[in-house]
Short mmCIF file of C-alpha atoms in Angstrom, two decimals:
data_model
loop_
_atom_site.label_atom_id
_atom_site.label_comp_id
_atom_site.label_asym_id
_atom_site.label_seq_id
_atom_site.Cartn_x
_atom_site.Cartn_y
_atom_site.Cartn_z
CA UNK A 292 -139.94 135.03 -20.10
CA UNK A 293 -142.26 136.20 -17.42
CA UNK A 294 -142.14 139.94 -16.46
CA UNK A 295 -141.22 141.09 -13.12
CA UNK A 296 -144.32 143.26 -13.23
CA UNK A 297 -146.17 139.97 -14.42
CA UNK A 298 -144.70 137.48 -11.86
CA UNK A 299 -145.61 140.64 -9.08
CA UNK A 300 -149.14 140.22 -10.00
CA UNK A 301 -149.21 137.07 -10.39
CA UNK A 302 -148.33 136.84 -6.46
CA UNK A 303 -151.61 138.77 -5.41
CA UNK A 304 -155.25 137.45 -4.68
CA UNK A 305 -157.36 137.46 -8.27
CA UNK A 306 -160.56 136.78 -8.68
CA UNK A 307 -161.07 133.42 -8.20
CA UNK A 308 -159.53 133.51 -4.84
CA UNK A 309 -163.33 134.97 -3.26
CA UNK A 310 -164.69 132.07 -5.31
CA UNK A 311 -162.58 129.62 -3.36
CA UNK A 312 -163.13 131.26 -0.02
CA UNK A 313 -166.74 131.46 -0.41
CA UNK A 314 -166.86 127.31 -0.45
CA UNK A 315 -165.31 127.50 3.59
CA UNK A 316 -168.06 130.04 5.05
CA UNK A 317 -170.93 127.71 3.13
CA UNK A 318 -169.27 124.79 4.69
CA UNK A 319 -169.02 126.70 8.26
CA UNK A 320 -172.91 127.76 8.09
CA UNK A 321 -173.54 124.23 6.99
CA UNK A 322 -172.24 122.78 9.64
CA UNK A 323 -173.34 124.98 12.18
CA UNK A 324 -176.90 125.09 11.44
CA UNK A 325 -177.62 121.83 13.97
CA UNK A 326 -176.76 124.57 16.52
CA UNK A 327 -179.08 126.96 15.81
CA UNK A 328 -181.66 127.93 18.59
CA UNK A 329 -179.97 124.63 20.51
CA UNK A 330 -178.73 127.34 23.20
CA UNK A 331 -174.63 126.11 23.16
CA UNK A 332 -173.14 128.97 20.97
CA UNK A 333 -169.68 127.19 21.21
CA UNK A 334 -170.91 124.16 20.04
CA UNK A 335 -172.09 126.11 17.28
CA UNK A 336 -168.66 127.58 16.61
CA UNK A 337 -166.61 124.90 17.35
CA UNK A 338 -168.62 122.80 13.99
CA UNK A 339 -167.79 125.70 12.20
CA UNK A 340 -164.37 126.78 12.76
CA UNK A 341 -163.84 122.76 12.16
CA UNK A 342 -165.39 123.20 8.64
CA UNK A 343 -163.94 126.48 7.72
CA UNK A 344 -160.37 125.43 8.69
CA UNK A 345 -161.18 121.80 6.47
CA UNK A 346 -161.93 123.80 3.41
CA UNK A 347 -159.26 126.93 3.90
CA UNK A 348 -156.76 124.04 3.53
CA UNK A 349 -157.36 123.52 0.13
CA UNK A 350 -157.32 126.69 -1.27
CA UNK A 351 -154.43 127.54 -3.46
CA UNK A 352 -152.79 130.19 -1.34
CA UNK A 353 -150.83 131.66 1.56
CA UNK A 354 -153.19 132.70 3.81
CA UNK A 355 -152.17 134.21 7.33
CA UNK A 356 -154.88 134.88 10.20
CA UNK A 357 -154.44 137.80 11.36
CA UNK A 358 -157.60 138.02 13.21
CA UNK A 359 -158.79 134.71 14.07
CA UNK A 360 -159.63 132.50 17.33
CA UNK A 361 -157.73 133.92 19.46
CA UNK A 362 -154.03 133.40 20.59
CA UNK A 363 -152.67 129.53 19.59
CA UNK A 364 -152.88 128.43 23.16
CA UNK A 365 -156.59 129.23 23.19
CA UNK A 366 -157.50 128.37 19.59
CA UNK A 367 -156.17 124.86 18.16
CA UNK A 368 -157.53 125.97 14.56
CA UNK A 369 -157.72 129.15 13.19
CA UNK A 370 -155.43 130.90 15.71
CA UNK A 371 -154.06 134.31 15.32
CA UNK A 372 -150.60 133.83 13.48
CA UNK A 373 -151.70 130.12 11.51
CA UNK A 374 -150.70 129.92 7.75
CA UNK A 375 -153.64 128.09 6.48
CA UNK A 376 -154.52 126.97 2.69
CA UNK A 377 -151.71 124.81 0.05
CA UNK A 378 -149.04 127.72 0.47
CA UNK A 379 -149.08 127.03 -3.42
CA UNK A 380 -150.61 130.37 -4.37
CA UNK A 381 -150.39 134.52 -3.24
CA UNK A 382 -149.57 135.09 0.05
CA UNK A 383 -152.63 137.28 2.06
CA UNK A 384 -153.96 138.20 5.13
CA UNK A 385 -157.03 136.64 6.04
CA UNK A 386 -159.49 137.64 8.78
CA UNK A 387 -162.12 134.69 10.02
CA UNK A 388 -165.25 134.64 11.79
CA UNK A 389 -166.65 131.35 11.18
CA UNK A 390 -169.19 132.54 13.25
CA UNK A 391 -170.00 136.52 13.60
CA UNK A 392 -173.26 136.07 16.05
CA UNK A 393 -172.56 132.89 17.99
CA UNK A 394 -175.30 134.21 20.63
CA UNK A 395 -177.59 134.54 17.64
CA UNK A 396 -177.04 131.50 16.60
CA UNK A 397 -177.67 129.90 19.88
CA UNK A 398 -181.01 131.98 20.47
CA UNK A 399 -182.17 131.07 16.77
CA UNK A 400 -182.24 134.95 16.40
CA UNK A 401 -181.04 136.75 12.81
CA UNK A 402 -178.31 138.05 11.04
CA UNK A 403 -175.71 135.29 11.91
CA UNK A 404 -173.03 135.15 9.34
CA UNK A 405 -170.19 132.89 8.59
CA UNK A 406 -167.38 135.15 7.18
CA UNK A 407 -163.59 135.94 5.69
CA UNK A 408 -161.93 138.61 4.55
CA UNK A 409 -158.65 138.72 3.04
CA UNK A 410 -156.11 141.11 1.70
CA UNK A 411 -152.38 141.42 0.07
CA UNK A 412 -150.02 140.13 2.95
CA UNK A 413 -149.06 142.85 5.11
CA UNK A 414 -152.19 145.35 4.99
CA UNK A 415 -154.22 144.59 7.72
CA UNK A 416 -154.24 146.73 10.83
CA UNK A 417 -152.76 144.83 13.92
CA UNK A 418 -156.22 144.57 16.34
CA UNK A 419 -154.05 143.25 19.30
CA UNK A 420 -153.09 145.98 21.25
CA UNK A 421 -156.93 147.14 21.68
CA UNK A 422 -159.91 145.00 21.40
CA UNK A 423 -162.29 147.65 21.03
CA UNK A 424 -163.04 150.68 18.68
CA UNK A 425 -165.69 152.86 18.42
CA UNK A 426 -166.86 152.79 14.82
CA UNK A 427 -169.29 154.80 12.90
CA UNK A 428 -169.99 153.48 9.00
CA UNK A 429 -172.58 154.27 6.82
CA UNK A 430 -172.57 154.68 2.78
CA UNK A 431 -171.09 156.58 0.22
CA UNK A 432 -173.22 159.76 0.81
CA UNK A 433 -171.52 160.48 4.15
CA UNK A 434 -167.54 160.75 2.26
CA UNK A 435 -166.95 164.38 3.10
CA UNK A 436 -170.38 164.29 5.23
CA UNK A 437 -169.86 162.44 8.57
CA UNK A 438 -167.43 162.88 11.10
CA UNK A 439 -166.83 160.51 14.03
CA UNK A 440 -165.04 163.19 16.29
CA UNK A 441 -168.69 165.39 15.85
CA UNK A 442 -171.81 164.92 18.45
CA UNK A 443 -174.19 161.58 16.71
CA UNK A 444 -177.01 164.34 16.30
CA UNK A 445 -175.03 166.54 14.04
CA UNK A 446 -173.90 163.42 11.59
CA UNK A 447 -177.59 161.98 11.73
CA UNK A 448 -178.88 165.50 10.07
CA UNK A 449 -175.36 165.96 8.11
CA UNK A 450 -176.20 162.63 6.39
CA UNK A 451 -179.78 162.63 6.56
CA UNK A 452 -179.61 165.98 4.24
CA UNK A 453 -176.67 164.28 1.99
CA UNK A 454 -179.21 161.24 1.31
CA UNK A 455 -182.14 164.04 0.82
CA UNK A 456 -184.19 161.54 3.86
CA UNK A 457 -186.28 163.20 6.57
CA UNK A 458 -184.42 162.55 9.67
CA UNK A 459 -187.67 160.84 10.90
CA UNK A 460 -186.76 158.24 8.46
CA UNK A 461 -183.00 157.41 9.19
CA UNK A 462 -182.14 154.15 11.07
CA UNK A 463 -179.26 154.28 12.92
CA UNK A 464 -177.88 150.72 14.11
CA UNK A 465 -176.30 150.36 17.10
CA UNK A 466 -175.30 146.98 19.71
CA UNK A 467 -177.64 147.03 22.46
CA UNK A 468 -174.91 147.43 25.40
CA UNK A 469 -175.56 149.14 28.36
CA UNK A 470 -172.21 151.52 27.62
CA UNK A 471 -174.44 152.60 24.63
CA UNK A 472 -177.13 153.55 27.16
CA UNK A 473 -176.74 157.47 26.25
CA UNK A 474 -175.79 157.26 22.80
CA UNK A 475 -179.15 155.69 21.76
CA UNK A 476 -180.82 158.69 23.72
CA UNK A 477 -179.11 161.17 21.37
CA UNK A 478 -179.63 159.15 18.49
CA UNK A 479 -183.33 159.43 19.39
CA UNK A 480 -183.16 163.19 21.03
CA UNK A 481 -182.03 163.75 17.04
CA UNK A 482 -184.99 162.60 15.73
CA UNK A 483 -183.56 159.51 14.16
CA UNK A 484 -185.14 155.36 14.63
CA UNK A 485 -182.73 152.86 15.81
CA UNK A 486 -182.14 149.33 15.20
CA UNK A 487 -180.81 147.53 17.99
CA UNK A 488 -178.50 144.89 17.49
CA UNK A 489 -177.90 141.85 20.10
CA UNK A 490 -175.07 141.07 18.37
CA UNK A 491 -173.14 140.82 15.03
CA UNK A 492 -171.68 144.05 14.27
CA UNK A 493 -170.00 143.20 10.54
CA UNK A 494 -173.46 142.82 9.43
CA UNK A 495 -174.72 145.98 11.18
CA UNK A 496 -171.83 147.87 9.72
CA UNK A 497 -172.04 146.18 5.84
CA UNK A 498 -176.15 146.74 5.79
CA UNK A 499 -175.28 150.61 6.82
CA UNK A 500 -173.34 151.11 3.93
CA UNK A 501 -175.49 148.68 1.16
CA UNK A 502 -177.35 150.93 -1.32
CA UNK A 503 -180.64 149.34 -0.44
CA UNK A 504 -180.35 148.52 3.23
CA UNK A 505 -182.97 150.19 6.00
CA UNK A 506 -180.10 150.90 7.68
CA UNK A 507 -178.32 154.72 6.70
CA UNK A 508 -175.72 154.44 9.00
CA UNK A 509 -173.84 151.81 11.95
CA UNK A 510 -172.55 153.73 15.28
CA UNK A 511 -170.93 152.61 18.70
CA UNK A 512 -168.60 150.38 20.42
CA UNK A 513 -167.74 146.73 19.13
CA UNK A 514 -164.82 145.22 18.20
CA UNK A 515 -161.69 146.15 16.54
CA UNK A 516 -161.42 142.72 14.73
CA UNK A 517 -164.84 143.07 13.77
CA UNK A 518 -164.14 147.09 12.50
CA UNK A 519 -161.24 145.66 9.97
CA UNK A 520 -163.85 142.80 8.45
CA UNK A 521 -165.95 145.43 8.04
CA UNK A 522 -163.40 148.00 6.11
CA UNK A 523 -162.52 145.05 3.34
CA UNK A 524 -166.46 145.05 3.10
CA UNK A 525 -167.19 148.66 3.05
CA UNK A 526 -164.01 149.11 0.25
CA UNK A 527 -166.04 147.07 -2.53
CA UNK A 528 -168.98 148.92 -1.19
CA UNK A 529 -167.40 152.34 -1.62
CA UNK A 530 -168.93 153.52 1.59
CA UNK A 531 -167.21 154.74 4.63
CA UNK A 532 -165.83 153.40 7.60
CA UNK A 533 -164.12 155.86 10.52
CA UNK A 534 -162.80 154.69 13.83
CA UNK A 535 -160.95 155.17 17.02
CA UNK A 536 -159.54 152.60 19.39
CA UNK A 537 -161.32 152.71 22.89
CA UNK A 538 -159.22 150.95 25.72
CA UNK A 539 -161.48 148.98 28.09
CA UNK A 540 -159.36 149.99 31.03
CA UNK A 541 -156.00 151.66 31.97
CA UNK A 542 -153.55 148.63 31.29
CA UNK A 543 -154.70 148.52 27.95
CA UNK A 544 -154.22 152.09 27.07
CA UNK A 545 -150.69 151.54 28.47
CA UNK A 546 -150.33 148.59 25.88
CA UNK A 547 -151.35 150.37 23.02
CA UNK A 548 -149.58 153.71 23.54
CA UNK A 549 -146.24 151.55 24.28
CA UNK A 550 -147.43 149.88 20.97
CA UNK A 551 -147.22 153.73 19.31
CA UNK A 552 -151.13 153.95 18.50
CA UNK A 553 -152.62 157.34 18.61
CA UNK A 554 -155.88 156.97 20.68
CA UNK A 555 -157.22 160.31 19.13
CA UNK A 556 -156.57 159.63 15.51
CA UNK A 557 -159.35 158.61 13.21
CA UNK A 558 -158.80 155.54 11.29
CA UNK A 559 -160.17 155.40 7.97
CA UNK A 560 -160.55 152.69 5.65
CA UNK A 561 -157.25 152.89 4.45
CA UNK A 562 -156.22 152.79 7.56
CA UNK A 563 -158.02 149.48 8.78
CA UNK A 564 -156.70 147.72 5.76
CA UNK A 565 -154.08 149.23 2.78
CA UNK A 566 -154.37 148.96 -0.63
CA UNK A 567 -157.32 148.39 -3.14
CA UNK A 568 -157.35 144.72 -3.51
CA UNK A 569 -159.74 143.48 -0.26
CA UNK A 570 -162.58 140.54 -0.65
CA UNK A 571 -164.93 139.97 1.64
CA UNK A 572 -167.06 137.31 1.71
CA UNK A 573 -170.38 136.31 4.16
CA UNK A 574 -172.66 133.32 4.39
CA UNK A 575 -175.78 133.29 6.03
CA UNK A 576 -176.24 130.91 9.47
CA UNK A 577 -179.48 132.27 10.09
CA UNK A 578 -181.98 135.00 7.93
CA UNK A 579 -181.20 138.93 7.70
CA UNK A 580 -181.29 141.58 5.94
CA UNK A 581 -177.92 140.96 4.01
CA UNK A 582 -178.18 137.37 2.90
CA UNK A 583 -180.63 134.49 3.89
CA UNK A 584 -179.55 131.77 6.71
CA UNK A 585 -178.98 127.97 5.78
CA UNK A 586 -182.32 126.33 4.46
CA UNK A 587 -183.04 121.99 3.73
CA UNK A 588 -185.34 121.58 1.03
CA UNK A 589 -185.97 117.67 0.90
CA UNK A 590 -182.54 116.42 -0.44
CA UNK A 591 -181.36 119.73 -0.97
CA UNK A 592 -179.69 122.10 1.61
CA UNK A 593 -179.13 125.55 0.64
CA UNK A 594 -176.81 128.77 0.88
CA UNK A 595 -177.22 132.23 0.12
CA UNK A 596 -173.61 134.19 0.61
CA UNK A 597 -172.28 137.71 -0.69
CA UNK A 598 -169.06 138.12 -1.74
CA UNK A 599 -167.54 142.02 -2.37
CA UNK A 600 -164.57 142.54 -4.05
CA UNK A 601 -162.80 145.88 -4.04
CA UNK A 602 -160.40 146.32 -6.88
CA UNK A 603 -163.35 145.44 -9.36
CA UNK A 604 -165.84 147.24 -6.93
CA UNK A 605 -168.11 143.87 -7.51
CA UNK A 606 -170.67 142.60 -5.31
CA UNK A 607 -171.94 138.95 -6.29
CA UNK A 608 -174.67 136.95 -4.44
CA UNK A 609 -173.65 133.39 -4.83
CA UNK A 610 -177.19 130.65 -4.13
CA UNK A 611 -175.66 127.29 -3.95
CA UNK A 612 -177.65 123.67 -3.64
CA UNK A 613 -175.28 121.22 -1.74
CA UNK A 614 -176.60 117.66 -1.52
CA UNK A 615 -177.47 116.52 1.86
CA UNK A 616 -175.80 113.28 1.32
CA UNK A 617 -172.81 114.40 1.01
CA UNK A 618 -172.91 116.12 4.82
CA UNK A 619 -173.61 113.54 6.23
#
């Protein structure tokens, strides 16, 4: 006779579930890579969300998008609210991005990532009410350190002193937007570099809290569906993660105070996404910093991916060698 505590467990992702998931972003980058530099980034997405949907539906679980496509009469795969895999295994949320850097992808530019994160059913933040956050994430050195609500100067040298750096030598990434116009001039008034980014936040965010990334810390505006991808990310990584929702206009601060969100409250990881079982998991479209973009070798195509768990605190690079033949 099974135990209750046993057949409870039994019910949540394990370990072979980022296994599984990490065979639908190599099929998504796969499939996409035609696409790259071509100039048609929904082209590019379409092929992929076509191949990640394929291989989600033979995975041996429950999985609900909660951030996905978009709203079902926008997004015939992948939509927000679609159960996808056998519905034979534990029931999760599941974020999707079959492609984070579409424009990227299009322009033949880096950092273009394929990627899904899931978590137990039930513990991922509901993004709908606002579509934008401002984030700041960096690694573990800034728990205790940073502080979103404080001027970007005063965290640069706060976490420039916690990593013992010269603040000459911090790089501080941030999406090149022209609402970011004056943040970049304090990041630079502090002393600090910065690293632009076109596009492609989640890997902005995940390279500001690796270990061994240029990056020491990820700042600005982007998107709250991105922010939660990032949080199952930066759990495995230990690092931090702090944001606040940031209405694009007065109708959606209506919506999400009617929705009961604070607008001044910090979100935390914890916040973006409960619990300590989260798996993230990223293959490259095109090169970066955090994992290499799809390469053919002769009969050979290959994938580099990273996949992060968070209740083993685990962080795997998984090279795989698919035979052309068999994408054609």
């Amino acid at each position: 006779m099974i135990s209750t505590d046993t057949a409870t467990l039994s019910l949540r992702p394990d370990r072979n579930l980022a296994m599984e998931l990490v065979r639908a972003t190599e099929a998504a980058a796969i499939r996409a890579t035609p696409f790259i530099g071509r100039g048609d980034k929904n082209a590019a997405d379409g092929a992929a969300v076509d191949a990640m949907r394929a291989f989600l539906g033979t995975v041996n679980f429950d999985g609900l998008v909660v951030i996905g496509e978009g709203e079902k009469d926008a997004a015939p795969m992948l939509y927000n609210g679609e159960h996808v895999g056998n519905g034979r295994g534990p029931a999760c949320d599941i974020a999707v991005d079959p492609i984070d850097g579409t424009s990227l992808t299009a322009a033949g530019r880096q950092d273009a990532l394929s990627v899904i994160a899931a978590s137990d059913r039930g513990s991922m933040f509901d993004p709908s009410a606002v579509f934008y956050m401002n984030k700041l994430v960096c690694g573990p050195e800034g728990e205790g350190v940073v502080d979103i609500s404080r001027p970007i100067g005063d965290n640069i040298r706060a976490l420039a002193k916690a990593k013992g750096k010269e603040i000459e030598a911090m790089r501080i990434a941030v999406l090149d937007r022209p609402r970011h116009a004056q943040l970049i001039e304090e990041i630079r008034a502090a002393g600090a570099g910065t690293r632009l980014l076109l596009d492609g936040d989640v890997a902005g965010g995940i390279n500001a809290a690796r270990y061994d990334s240029r990056i020491d810390m990820c700042v600005g505006i982007g998107g709250t569906p991105e922010g939660i991808i990032t949080a199952c990310a930066v759990k495995a990584l230990g690092g931090v993660i702090q944001g606040v929702l940031s209405p694009k206009d007065d109708q959606e601060r209506d919506k999400a105070i009617a929705a009961g969100h604070d607008l001044d409250r910090v979100l935390h990881a914890g916040d973006l996404v409960k619990g300590d079982n989260t798996y993230f998991v990223a293959t490259g479209v095109t090169h970066g910093e955090l994992v290499d973009g799809v390469q053919r070798n002769g009969h050979l195509i290959r994938t580099e991916s990273i996949v992060l768990r968070s209740k083993s605190g685990t962080i795997r690079r998984v090279v795989g060698d698919h035979l052309v033949e068999k994408w054609l």
